[in-house]
Coordinates of C-alpha atoms in Angstrom, one line a residue:
M1 CA -9.9 9.1 3.2
C2 CA -7.9 9.0 6.4
G3 CA -5.2 6.6 7.4
I4 CA -5.5 3.7 9.9
V5 CA -2.8 1.5 11.4
G6 CA -3.1 -1.1 14.1
Y7 CA -0.5 -3.6 15.6
V8 CA -0.6 -6.5 18.1
G9 CA 2.4 -8.7 18.5
F10 CA 5.9 -8.9 20.2
Q11 CA 7.6 -5.7 19.1
R12 CA 7.2 -2.2 20.4
A13 CA 4.1 -0.9 18.9
L14 CA 5.0 2.8 18.8
P15 CA 7.7 2.9 16.2
I16 CA 5.6 0.6 13.9
L17 CA 2.5 2.9 14.3
M18 CA 4.6 6.0 13.6
Q19 CA 6.2 4.5 10.5
G20 CA 2.8 3.4 9.3
L21 CA 1.5 6.9 9.7
K22 CA 4.2 8.3 7.7
R23 CA 3.5 5.8 4.9
L24 CA -0.2 7.0 4.9
E25 CA 0.7 10.7 4.8
Y26 CA -0.2 10.8 1.1
R27 CA -3.9 10.1 1.8
G28 CA -4.5 13.6 3.2
Y29 CA -5.1 14.6 6.7
D30 CA -5.3 17.5 9.2
S31 CA -4.5 15.8 12.5
A32 CA -2.8 12.6 13.8
G33 CA -2.9 10.5 17.0
L34 CA -2.4 7.1 18.5
V35 CA -3.3 5.0 21.6
L36 CA -1.1 2.4 23.2
V37 CA -2.1 -0.5 25.5
E38 CA 0.4 0.0 28.4
K39 CA 0.5 -1.9 31.7
D40 CA -1.4 0.8 33.5
G41 CA -4.2 1.3 30.7
L42 CA -4.5 3.1 27.5
V43 CA -2.2 6.0 26.7
C44 CA -3.2 8.6 24.2
E45 CA -1.2 11.1 22.2
K46 CA -2.8 13.5 19.6
C47 CA -2.0 16.6 17.7
V48 CA -3.2 19.0 15.0
G49 CA -1.1 19.3 11.9
K50 CA 1.5 17.0 10.4
I51 CA 2.8 13.7 11.7
A52 CA 6.1 15.5 12.6
C53 CA 4.2 17.4 15.4
L54 CA 3.1 14.0 16.8
E55 CA 6.6 12.7 16.6
E56 CA 7.9 15.8 18.5
Q57 CA 5.2 15.3 21.0
I58 CA 6.3 11.7 21.9
L59 CA 10.0 12.4 21.7
G60 CA 11.7 10.7 24.6
K61 CA 8.7 9.0 25.9
E62 CA 9.5 5.3 26.5
Y63 CA 6.3 3.5 25.7
M64 CA 6.8 -0.2 25.7
A65 CA 3.4 -1.3 24.6
T66 CA 3.2 -4.1 22.0
E67 CA -0.3 -3.2 21.0
G68 CA -1.8 0.1 19.6
I69 CA -3.8 1.9 17.0
A70 CA -3.0 5.0 15.1
H71 CA -4.8 7.4 12.7
T72 CA -4.5 10.5 10.5
R73 CA -7.8 12.3 10.3
W74 CA -9.4 14.4 7.5
A75 CA -12.1 16.3 9.2
T76 CA -15.7 15.5 8.3
H77 CA -17.7 16.2 11.7
G78 CA -15.9 18.9 13.8
E79 CA -13.2 21.2 13.1
P80 CA -9.4 20.0 13.0
S81 CA -8.4 20.1 16.8
V82 CA -6.7 18.0 19.4
I83 CA -10.0 17.0 21.0
N84 CA -11.6 16.0 17.6
A85 CA -8.5 14.0 16.4
H86 CA -8.6 10.3 16.7
P87 CA -8.3 7.9 18.4
H88 CA -11.4 8.5 20.5
M89 CA -12.1 7.1 23.9
D90 CA -15.0 5.9 25.8
S91 CA -16.0 7.8 29.0
K92 CA -13.9 5.6 31.2
D93 CA -10.9 5.7 29.0
K94 CA -10.9 1.9 28.7
I95 CA -11.9 1.5 25.0
A96 CA -10.2 3.4 22.1
L97 CA -11.4 3.5 18.4
V98 CA -10.1 4.9 15.2
H99 CA -12.6 5.4 12.3
N100 CA -12.6 6.2 8.6
G101 CA -16.1 7.0 7.2
I102 CA -19.2 8.8 8.4
I103 CA -21.9 7.6 10.9
E104 CA -25.0 9.0 9.3
N105 CA -27.4 8.4 12.2
Y106 CA -25.1 9.7 14.8
R107 CA -27.4 12.3 16.1
A108 CA -30.1 9.6 17.0
L109 CA -27.5 7.4 18.6
K110 CA -26.0 10.4 20.5
A111 CA -29.5 11.3 21.9
F112 CA -30.0 7.6 23.1
L113 CA -26.7 7.5 24.7
E114 CA -27.2 10.9 26.4
N115 CA -30.5 9.5 27.9
R116 CA -28.4 6.6 29.2
G117 CA -26.0 8.9 31.0
H118 CA -23.1 9.2 28.4
R119 CA -21.5 12.7 28.1
F120 CA -19.6 13.8 25.0
K121 CA -16.4 15.8 24.7
T122 CA -16.0 16.2 20.9
Q123 CA -18.0 17.3 17.9
T124 CA -17.3 14.1 15.9
D125 CA -19.5 11.3 14.9
T126 CA -16.8 8.8 15.9
E127 CA -17.1 9.4 19.6
V128 CA -20.7 8.3 19.4
L129 CA -19.5 4.9 18.1
V130 CA -16.9 4.3 20.9
Q131 CA -19.4 5.2 23.6
L132 CA -21.9 2.9 21.9
I133 CA -19.4 0.1 22.1
E134 CA -18.9 1.0 25.8
E135 CA -22.7 0.9 26.3
Y136 CA -22.8 -2.8 25.2
Y137 CA -19.5 -4.0 26.5
E138 CA -20.0 -7.0 28.8
G139 CA -16.5 -8.4 28.8
D140 CA -16.3 -9.5 25.1
L141 CA -15.0 -6.5 22.9
T142 CA -15.9 -8.2 19.6
E143 CA -19.5 -8.8 20.6
A144 CA -19.8 -5.2 21.9
V145 CA -18.6 -4.1 18.6
R146 CA -21.0 -6.4 16.7
I147 CA -24.1 -5.1 18.6
A148 CA -23.0 -1.4 18.2
L149 CA -22.5 -1.8 14.5
S150 CA -25.8 -3.4 14.0
Q151 CA -27.4 -0.1 15.0
V152 CA -25.1 2.1 12.8
E153 CA -26.0 3.6 9.4
G154 CA -23.3 5.0 7.3
T155 CA -19.8 3.9 6.3
Y156 CA -16.9 2.8 8.5
G157 CA -13.5 1.3 8.6
I158 CA -12.7 0.9 12.4
V159 CA -10.2 -0.7 14.7
V160 CA -11.0 -1.0 18.4
I161 CA -8.8 -1.8 21.5
A162 CA -9.6 -2.3 25.2
S163 CA -7.4 -2.1 28.2
H164 CA -9.2 -4.9 29.7
E165 CA -8.7 -7.2 26.7
P166 CA -5.0 -6.8 25.9
G167 CA -3.6 -8.6 22.9
K168 CA -6.6 -8.1 20.9
L169 CA -7.7 -5.7 18.0
V170 CA -11.2 -5.7 16.6
A171 CA -11.6 -4.3 13.0
A172 CA -14.7 -3.9 11.0
R173 CA -15.5 -2.6 7.6
Q174 CA -18.5 -1.2 5.8
G175 CA -17.8 1.1 2.8
S176 CA -14.3 2.0 3.9
P177 CA -11.3 -0.3 3.1
L178 CA -9.4 -2.3 5.7
V179 CA -6.7 -4.9 5.3
V180 CA -5.2 -7.4 7.8
G181 CA -1.4 -7.8 7.4
N182 CA -0.4 -11.3 8.5
G183 CA 3.0 -11.7 10.1
N184 CA 4.8 -14.3 12.3
G185 CA 3.7 -13.9 16.0
E186 CA 2.3 -10.5 15.1
N187 CA -0.6 -9.1 13.0
F188 CA -1.4 -5.6 11.6
V189 CA -4.6 -3.9 10.5
A190 CA -4.4 -0.8 8.0
S191 CA -6.5 1.2 5.7
D192 CA -3.8 0.7 3.1
M193 CA -1.2 -2.2 2.7
S194 CA 1.6 0.5 2.1
A195 CA 1.3 1.2 5.8
V196 CA 2.8 -2.1 6.8
L197 CA 4.5 -3.5 3.6
E198 CA 8.0 -3.4 5.2
Y199 CA 6.7 -5.8 7.9
T200 CA 4.7 -8.3 5.8
K201 CA 3.5 -8.9 2.3
R202 CA 0.7 -11.2 3.3
A203 CA -2.7 -9.6 3.2
V204 CA -6.3 -10.4 3.8
Y205 CA -8.8 -7.7 2.6
L206 CA -12.0 -7.4 4.7
E207 CA -15.3 -7.7 2.8
E208 CA -18.2 -5.4 3.3
G209 CA -19.9 -6.0 6.7
E210 CA -17.1 -8.2 8.1
I211 CA -15.5 -8.1 11.5
A212 CA -12.0 -9.4 12.3
T213 CA -10.8 -10.2 15.7
V214 CA -7.0 -10.1 15.5
T215 CA -4.4 -11.4 18.0
P216 CA -0.7 -11.9 17.6
E217 CA -1.2 -15.5 16.7
N218 CA -4.1 -15.4 14.3
F219 CA -7.3 -13.6 13.3
E220 CA -11.0 -14.7 12.9
I221 CA -13.3 -13.1 10.4
T222 CA -17.1 -13.2 10.8
N223 CA -19.9 -10.7 9.8
V224 CA -22.0 -8.3 11.8
D225 CA -24.9 -10.6 12.2
R226 CA -22.7 -13.6 13.1
S227 CA -24.1 -15.8 10.2
L228 CA -20.8 -16.2 8.4
L229 CA -17.3 -17.3 9.5
R230 CA -15.0 -16.8 6.5
T231 CA -11.7 -18.7 6.0
P232 CA -9.5 -16.0 4.9
Q233 CA -7.8 -15.9 1.5
I234 CA -4.2 -14.6 2.0
E235 CA -2.9 -12.6 -0.9
E236 CA 0.8 -12.0 -1.6
I237 CA 1.3 -8.4 -2.4
S238 CA 3.7 -7.9 -5.2
W239 CA 4.7 -4.2 -4.5
T240 CA 8.1 -3.6 -3.2
L241 CA 9.2 -1.1 -0.6
D242 CA 11.1 0.9 -3.3
Q243 CA 7.8 1.5 -5.1
I244 CA 6.4 3.5 -2.1
E245 CA 9.6 5.5 -1.5
K246 CA 10.7 8.5 -3.4
G247 CA 13.9 6.9 -5.0
G248 CA 16.0 10.1 -5.1
Y249 CA 13.1 12.4 -6.4
E250 CA 12.1 15.5 -4.6
H251 CA 8.4 14.5 -4.5
F252 CA 6.4 11.3 -5.1
M253 CA 4.5 13.2 -7.8
Q254 CA 7.7 13.9 -9.7
K255 CA 8.8 10.3 -9.3
E256 CA 5.4 9.0 -10.6
I257 CA 5.5 11.4 -13.6
H258 CA 8.8 9.8 -14.5
E259 CA 7.7 6.3 -14.0
Q260 CA 5.1 6.5 -16.7
P261 CA 7.2 4.9 -19.5
A262 CA 7.3 1.8 -17.2
T263 CA 3.7 2.0 -16.0
L264 CA 2.4 2.4 -19.6
R265 CA 4.5 -0.7 -20.7
N266 CA 3.0 -2.6 -17.8
A267 CA -0.5 -1.5 -19.1
I268 CA 0.1 -3.2 -22.4
R269 CA 2.5 -6.0 -21.5
G270 CA 1.4 -9.3 -22.8
R271 CA -1.9 -7.8 -24.1
L272 CA -1.0 -6.8 -27.7
N273 CA -1.7 -9.7 -30.2
F274 CA -0.3 -8.3 -33.4
E275 CA -1.1 -11.5 -35.3
E276 CA -4.7 -11.0 -34.8
G277 CA -4.7 -7.3 -34.5
I278 CA -6.5 -7.5 -31.1
P279 CA -5.7 -6.8 -27.5
R280 CA -5.9 -9.7 -25.1
L281 CA -8.1 -8.7 -22.2
N282 CA -9.1 -11.9 -20.5
G283 CA -10.0 -10.3 -17.2
L284 CA -13.1 -8.8 -19.0
N285 CA -14.7 -12.4 -18.5
L286 CA -16.7 -11.8 -21.7
Q287 CA -16.6 -13.9 -24.7
Y288 CA -16.2 -12.4 -28.2
D289 CA -19.9 -13.1 -29.1
Q290 CA -20.9 -11.2 -26.0
L291 CA -18.9 -8.3 -26.9
R292 CA -20.4 -8.3 -30.4
K293 CA -23.9 -7.8 -28.8
I294 CA -22.9 -4.6 -26.9
N295 CA -24.9 -1.7 -28.2
R296 CA -24.4 1.0 -25.6
V297 CA -21.5 1.7 -23.1
I298 CA -21.7 3.7 -20.0
I299 CA -18.4 4.8 -18.1
T300 CA -18.7 6.2 -14.7
A301 CA -16.0 7.7 -12.6
C302 CA -14.9 10.6 -10.4
G303 CA -12.1 13.4 -10.8
T304 CA -9.1 12.5 -12.8
S305 CA -10.8 9.1 -13.6
W306 CA -13.7 10.9 -15.1
H307 CA -11.2 12.7 -17.6
S308 CA -9.9 9.3 -18.7
A309 CA -13.5 8.1 -19.2
L310 CA -14.1 11.1 -21.4
I311 CA -11.1 10.2 -23.6
G312 CA -12.5 6.6 -23.6
E313 CA -15.8 7.9 -25.0
Y314 CA -14.2 9.7 -27.9
V315 CA -12.0 6.6 -28.8
I316 CA -14.6 3.9 -28.3
E317 CA -17.3 5.9 -30.5
E318 CA -14.8 6.6 -33.2
L319 CA -13.3 3.1 -33.4
A320 CA -16.1 0.9 -32.4
R321 CA -19.0 3.0 -33.4
I322 CA -20.8 2.2 -30.2
P323 CA -22.6 5.0 -28.3
V324 CA -20.9 5.9 -25.0
E325 CA -22.2 8.0 -22.1
V326 CA -19.8 9.3 -19.3
E327 CA -21.4 9.8 -16.1
Y328 CA -20.1 11.3 -12.7
A329 CA -20.4 8.5 -10.4
S330 CA -21.8 10.8 -7.8
E331 CA -24.7 11.8 -10.0
F332 CA -25.3 8.4 -11.6
R333 CA -25.9 6.8 -8.2
Y334 CA -28.8 9.2 -7.3
R335 CA -30.9 9.1 -10.4
S336 CA -32.7 6.1 -12.0
P337 CA -30.4 5.3 -15.1
I338 CA -31.9 3.5 -18.0
I339 CA -30.1 0.1 -18.3
E340 CA -31.2 -2.0 -21.3
D341 CA -30.1 -5.4 -22.7
G342 CA -26.8 -4.9 -24.5
T343 CA -25.6 -2.0 -22.1
L344 CA -22.1 -2.5 -20.7
L345 CA -21.0 -0.4 -17.8
F346 CA -17.3 0.4 -16.9
V347 CA -16.5 2.0 -13.5
I348 CA -13.0 3.5 -13.2
S349 CA -11.1 4.0 -9.9
Q350 CA -7.3 4.1 -9.1
S351 CA -7.8 2.8 -5.6
G352 CA -10.8 0.7 -6.4
E353 CA -12.5 2.1 -3.2
T354 CA -14.0 5.4 -4.3
A355 CA -17.4 5.6 -2.5
D356 CA -19.5 7.2 -5.2
T357 CA -18.0 4.9 -7.8
L358 CA -18.8 1.9 -5.7
A359 CA -22.3 3.1 -5.2
A360 CA -22.7 3.5 -8.9
L361 CA -21.5 0.0 -9.6
R362 CA -24.0 -1.4 -7.1
E363 CA -26.9 0.7 -8.4
A364 CA -26.1 -0.6 -11.9
R365 CA -25.9 -4.2 -10.9
K366 CA -29.3 -4.0 -9.2
K367 CA -30.7 -3.0 -12.6
G368 CA -29.2 -5.9 -14.3
A369 CA -26.1 -4.3 -16.0
T370 CA -22.9 -6.1 -16.8
V371 CA -20.4 -4.1 -14.8
L372 CA -16.5 -4.2 -15.5
G373 CA -13.9 -2.4 -13.6
I374 CA -10.7 -0.5 -14.6
C375 CA -8.6 -0.1 -11.4
N376 CA -5.1 -0.3 -10.0
V377 CA -5.3 -2.1 -6.7
V378 CA -5.6 -5.8 -6.6
G379 CA -8.2 -7.1 -4.0
S380 CA -10.0 -3.6 -3.9
S381 CA -13.8 -3.5 -3.6
I382 CA -14.3 -2.7 -7.2
A383 CA -12.1 -5.5 -8.3
R384 CA -14.1 -8.0 -6.1
E385 CA -17.5 -6.6 -6.9
T386 CA -17.5 -6.3 -10.7
D387 CA -18.3 -9.1 -13.2
G388 CA -14.6 -8.6 -14.6
G389 CA -12.2 -6.0 -15.6
V390 CA -8.7 -4.8 -16.3
Y391 CA -6.0 -3.9 -13.9
I392 CA -3.9 -1.0 -15.1
H393 CA -0.7 -2.4 -13.2
A394 CA 0.5 1.1 -12.3
G395 CA 1.9 0.2 -9.1
P396 CA 1.2 2.2 -5.8
E397 CA 0.5 5.9 -6.6
I398 CA 1.4 8.0 -3.5
G399 CA 0.9 11.5 -4.8
V400 CA -2.5 12.8 -4.2
A401 CA -2.7 14.2 -7.7
S402 CA -2.9 11.3 -10.1
T403 CA -0.5 11.0 -12.9
K404 CA 0.6 7.6 -13.8
A405 CA -2.7 6.0 -12.9
F406 CA -4.5 8.5 -15.3
T407 CA -2.4 7.7 -18.3
S408 CA -2.5 3.9 -17.6
Q409 CA -6.3 4.1 -17.4
V410 CA -6.3 5.8 -20.8
M411 CA -4.1 3.2 -22.3
V412 CA -6.4 0.5 -21.1
L413 CA -9.4 2.4 -22.6
Y414 CA -7.5 2.5 -25.9
E415 CA -7.1 -1.3 -25.7
I416 CA -10.8 -1.8 -24.9
A417 CA -11.8 0.5 -27.7
I418 CA -9.6 -1.5 -30.2
L419 CA -11.1 -4.8 -29.0
L420 CA -14.7 -3.7 -29.2
A421 CA -13.8 -2.3 -32.8
R422 CA -12.4 -5.6 -34.0
M423 CA -15.5 -7.4 -32.8
R424 CA -17.7 -5.1 -35.0
R425 CA -16.1 -3.4 -37.9
M426 CA -12.3 -3.2 -37.8
S427 CA -9.9 -5.2 -40.0
L428 CA -6.9 -7.2 -38.7
G429 CA -4.6 -4.6 -40.5
E430 CA -6.2 -1.7 -38.9
G431 CA -6.2 -3.3 -35.5
A432 CA -2.5 -4.3 -35.9
A433 CA -1.6 -0.7 -37.0
L434 CA -3.3 0.8 -33.9
L435 CA -1.5 -1.8 -31.6
N436 CA 1.7 -0.6 -33.2
Y437 CA 0.9 3.0 -32.2
L438 CA 0.2 2.0 -28.7
E439 CA 3.4 0.0 -28.5
K440 CA 5.4 3.2 -29.3
I441 CA 3.8 5.4 -26.7
P442 CA 6.0 4.5 -23.7
N443 CA 9.1 5.4 -25.7
Q444 CA 7.5 8.7 -26.8
V445 CA 6.8 9.5 -23.2
E446 CA 10.5 9.1 -22.4
E447 CA 11.2 11.6 -25.1
I448 CA 8.8 14.2 -23.7
L449 CA 10.3 13.7 -20.1
Q450 CA 13.8 14.7 -21.5
T451 CA 12.2 18.3 -22.1
E452 CA 11.5 18.7 -18.4
D453 CA 14.2 21.5 -18.1
R454 CA 12.4 23.5 -20.8
I455 CA 9.0 23.0 -19.2
K456 CA 10.5 24.1 -15.8
R457 CA 11.7 27.4 -17.6
I458 CA 8.3 28.0 -18.7
A459 CA 6.9 27.5 -15.2
E460 CA 9.4 30.0 -14.0
Q461 CA 7.8 32.6 -16.3
Y462 CA 4.2 31.9 -15.2
F463 CA 4.1 30.6 -11.7
R464 CA 3.1 34.1 -10.2
N465 CA -0.1 34.2 -12.4
N466 CA -3.3 33.2 -10.4
N467 CA -5.5 32.2 -13.4
F468 CA -5.0 29.9 -16.3
L469 CA -7.2 28.7 -19.1
Y470 CA -6.6 25.4 -20.8
L471 CA -8.1 24.7 -24.4
G472 CA -8.4 21.5 -26.4
R473 CA -10.7 20.1 -29.2
G474 CA -12.0 16.8 -29.9
V475 CA -10.2 13.9 -28.0
N476 CA -7.7 16.5 -26.5
Y477 CA -10.6 18.5 -24.7
P478 CA -10.4 16.0 -21.8
A479 CA -6.6 16.4 -21.8
A480 CA -7.1 20.2 -21.3
L481 CA -9.5 19.4 -18.4
E482 CA -7.0 17.1 -16.7
G483 CA -4.2 19.7 -17.2
A484 CA -6.2 22.3 -15.5
L485 CA -7.2 20.0 -12.7
K486 CA -3.6 19.1 -12.1
L487 CA -2.6 22.8 -11.8
K488 CA -5.5 23.7 -9.4
E489 CA -4.9 20.6 -7.3
I490 CA -1.4 21.2 -6.4
S491 CA -0.6 24.9 -7.0
Y492 CA -4.0 26.4 -5.8
I493 CA -4.2 28.4 -9.0
H494 CA -7.6 28.8 -10.4
A495 CA -7.6 27.0 -13.8
E496 CA -10.4 26.1 -16.1
G497 CA -10.4 23.7 -19.1
Y498 CA -12.7 24.2 -22.0
P499 CA -13.4 23.0 -25.5
A500 CA -11.4 25.6 -27.7
A501 CA -14.5 26.6 -29.7
E502 CA -16.5 27.3 -26.4
M503 CA -13.9 30.2 -25.6
K504 CA -16.2 32.6 -27.6
H505 CA -19.1 31.7 -25.5
G506 CA -17.8 33.3 -22.2
P507 CA -14.3 32.7 -21.2
I508 CA -12.9 35.1 -23.8
A509 CA -14.1 37.9 -21.6
L510 CA -11.5 36.9 -19.0
I511 CA -8.4 37.0 -21.4
D512 CA -5.9 39.7 -21.0
E513 CA -2.1 40.1 -20.6
N514 CA -2.5 38.4 -17.1
M515 CA -4.3 35.2 -18.3
P516 CA -2.0 32.5 -19.6
V517 CA -3.8 30.2 -22.0
V518 CA -2.4 26.7 -22.5
V519 CA -3.6 25.3 -25.9
I520 CA -3.3 21.7 -27.3
A521 CA -2.7 22.7 -30.8
L522 CA -1.7 19.4 -32.6
K523 CA -1.6 18.7 -36.4
D524 CA -4.9 17.0 -36.8
F525 CA -8.2 17.6 -38.7
V526 CA -9.0 20.6 -36.5
Y527 CA -5.6 22.3 -36.4
D528 CA -6.8 25.3 -38.4
K529 CA -9.7 25.8 -36.2
V530 CA -7.4 25.8 -33.2
L531 CA -5.1 28.3 -34.9
S532 CA -8.1 30.5 -35.1
N533 CA -8.7 30.1 -31.5
I534 CA -5.0 31.1 -30.8
A535 CA -5.5 34.2 -32.9
E536 CA -8.5 35.3 -30.9
V537 CA -6.4 35.0 -27.6
E538 CA -3.4 36.8 -29.3
A539 CA -5.6 39.7 -30.2
R540 CA -6.5 40.1 -26.6
N541 CA -2.9 40.2 -25.4
G542 CA -3.2 36.7 -23.8
K543 CA 0.0 34.7 -23.3
I544 CA -0.1 31.4 -25.1
I545 CA 1.6 28.2 -24.2
A546 CA 1.1 25.7 -27.1
L547 CA 1.5 21.9 -27.2
A548 CA 2.4 21.4 -30.8
S549 CA 3.2 18.4 -32.9
E550 CA 6.9 17.7 -33.5
G551 CA 8.2 19.7 -36.5
D552 CA 5.4 22.3 -36.6
T553 CA 7.0 25.6 -37.4
E554 CA 3.9 27.5 -38.4
I555 CA 2.8 27.9 -34.8
V556 CA 6.0 29.3 -33.4
D557 CA 5.2 33.0 -34.4
K558 CA 1.8 32.8 -33.1
V559 CA 2.3 31.9 -29.4
S560 CA 4.6 32.8 -26.5
E561 CA 5.9 29.3 -25.9
V562 CA 5.9 25.9 -27.6
I563 CA 6.2 22.5 -26.1
Y564 CA 6.5 19.8 -28.8
I565 CA 5.2 16.2 -28.6
P566 CA 6.0 13.3 -31.0
H567 CA 3.7 12.1 -33.7
T568 CA 1.2 9.4 -33.0
H569 CA -2.3 8.4 -34.2
P570 CA -4.6 11.4 -33.7
L571 CA -6.8 9.5 -31.1
F572 CA -3.8 8.6 -29.0
T573 CA -2.5 12.1 -28.4
P574 CA -4.0 12.8 -24.9
I575 CA -1.5 10.5 -23.2
L576 CA 1.4 12.4 -24.9
A577 CA -0.2 15.8 -24.3
S578 CA -0.8 15.1 -20.6
I579 CA 2.9 14.6 -19.7
P580 CA 4.0 18.1 -20.2
L581 CA 0.9 19.5 -18.6
Q582 CA 1.7 17.4 -15.5
L583 CA 5.3 18.7 -15.6
L584 CA 4.1 22.2 -15.9
A585 CA 1.7 21.9 -13.0
Y586 CA 4.4 20.2 -10.9
H587 CA 7.1 22.9 -11.5
I588 CA 4.6 25.8 -10.9
A589 CA 3.5 24.3 -7.6
V590 CA 7.2 23.8 -6.5
L591 CA 8.0 27.4 -7.4
R592 CA 5.0 28.6 -5.4
G593 CA 6.2 26.6 -2.4
C594 CA 3.1 24.2 -2.2
H595 CA 2.7 20.9 -0.6
I596 CA 3.0 18.7 -3.8
D597 CA 2.3 15.3 -2.5
Q598 CA -0.3 16.4 0.1
P599 CA -2.3 19.4 -1.3
R600 CA -4.6 21.1 1.2
N601 CA -8.2 19.7 1.7
L602 CA -7.6 16.8 -0.7
A603 CA -7.3 13.2 0.0
K604 CA -6.0 10.3 -2.2
S605 CA -8.9 8.0 -2.0
V606 CA -12.3 9.6 -1.4
T607 CA -14.1 6.9 0.6
V608 CA -16.9 9.1 2.0
E609 CA -19.7 11.1 0.2

C-alpha cells in the first residue's frame, strides 16, 4: 500500500529518491522518510505528513550520497509519527530498511530479540525485521536478509542497505510487489515502476519469495532458501512519462475521467471480429470447445472491481445463460468454496497485486479451478499466476478513486459475455449487433464528457449535503453502488447505493428535503417501476437527480435535475451511467476542498489484509 524507492549508481541519490516519492504519492500515505549512505555512515530524514514536509526539512542540505532508500508509509502498526515513519534502523544505525506489508509473527520475533539484548524504539513490526537482520549480520547483507526472512511470517516488500556494504541494495518480496529498474551504471528498486519511469523503462518484476542483490552494474536474483538463481527477464515498459503526469488537468482523477474514450477504445482495439460476431480474446488461453463446457462462473474482486464484477454477472447470465456468482475476495479466501468441473473463476484487480484477490486466486487454484485474470498492470502477480486473462490496457491510473480502470474492466466483461454467448446460444447476427454497440461506446462517453459544466452546476447545489442515496435497478444497480462509492471515497460524504425497489425496505425512512437521491432512470423494461420509486421520493420532499435516456421528456417534471445519456443496448448502460456519476463526485469533492487524488485513509493498491 505504501511507496518504496531505492537507488544505487553514479548520480546524487537524494533528488532521484524525492522525485520517486512524489510519483508514488497517489498510493496513499501518512508519513515519509529516506536514508542515504554518506561517507560517515547512514543519514536519516523523516517526517509526518506530506512529502512537501520532507522536502522542506532537507532544504539546503548538501547530501552527496549515490545510494539510498525512501518510503511513504500508510500506518498499520503504530500511529503516524516521526519515530514510526520509515526507514527503520538497527540498534547501531548501520543497517536501514523500508518495508511494505505486515510481519504477522513480529511479537514472537521481538521477544526473541529482546532476550538477545535488542531494545526497540518504535511501535512498528518493521523495526523487528531490521533488528533481526542485524542479529544475523556477519559481513554479508544478502545472507543476513535471507536468514531473517526464513523466520518471518507475513507479507513484505523490503529494501535494505548497510553502511559497511556501500554500493549494494538488497530487495525481497513476499506478497507485496517490487520491481527492479535496470539502468546504465545505475539500478533502481521500487514498489511501482512509475517511481523510476523517467530514468529507465527496463523492468524486472520480483517473484514471490525472491531476493535481489542490486549494485550499480548488475543485479542477482535468488530465493529465500537459495535453491534458485533466476536469469531475469527484462521487460520494456510501454507507459510514457506523459501518462503519469496531469497534463493540464487540476487533478489526476479529472484527467483519468477524460481519458476514458481512449482507454475504452484500447479495451476493444483489435478484439472485435464483426465477420464472426465474436470478440478475439486470445489471452484467455482457452479453446472454443473448453469455453463451451463451462457451466458455472465465479468472479471475485474487491472495492470498485467488485462492482464491475456485479455488472459482469448480470451480462454473462443474460447473454450466455451461465450461472454466475460474485464474491468479495476477502470472504472467498477464508471459506471453503465449492469448485466443480466446468467452473471458471475470474479475478479482477486494477493493480494485479490486491492481497485478498491474490489469496482468492491461490485458494481457487488449490481446488483445481481454471483461474483467469482481468487486470491492468503487465507483469503483475495476478497476470503471472493466472492460467490466462485479459489486460484492460487503461494505462497507469494515479488517482486513488478508480475511474478509467473500472469502465475498462466492465468493457472487457462485456466482451467475455459475448464470447461465452456465441459459444453456446447466440447467433452471428446477434453477436455482430452487440459488438456494434460496444464500438460506439467510446464516442458516446465523449458526448457525456461535454456536459461536464452542467454536472458541475448540479454539484454546486448539493455539495453541502452530508448524505446521498443512489438508486438503480437491474444491471444499473451496481452502477449506483459505484456512484455512491466514488462520492464517499473522495468527498467524505456518507452515500449508499441500493436497488431501487429496496428503498421501501428501510432507506425510505431517511428521505427528507436534506437527502439528495441520485436515480438511474433509463428507458428500459423497468422504467415505469423506477418512475414509481421516484414518486415515492418526491412525496417525501427528497431532491432527485436523475440519469435519463436522451430525449426523455416525461421525467423532467418529476425530478429536480436531469442528466441525459445517449442510447445504447440496455445491458451496456452502466459504462455510460458511470461517467456523470464520476464527474458529480469529483466536482462535489473539489467544492468541499478535499484531497481528490489522495483521499484520507485510502491507498491505491491494497497489498495487506
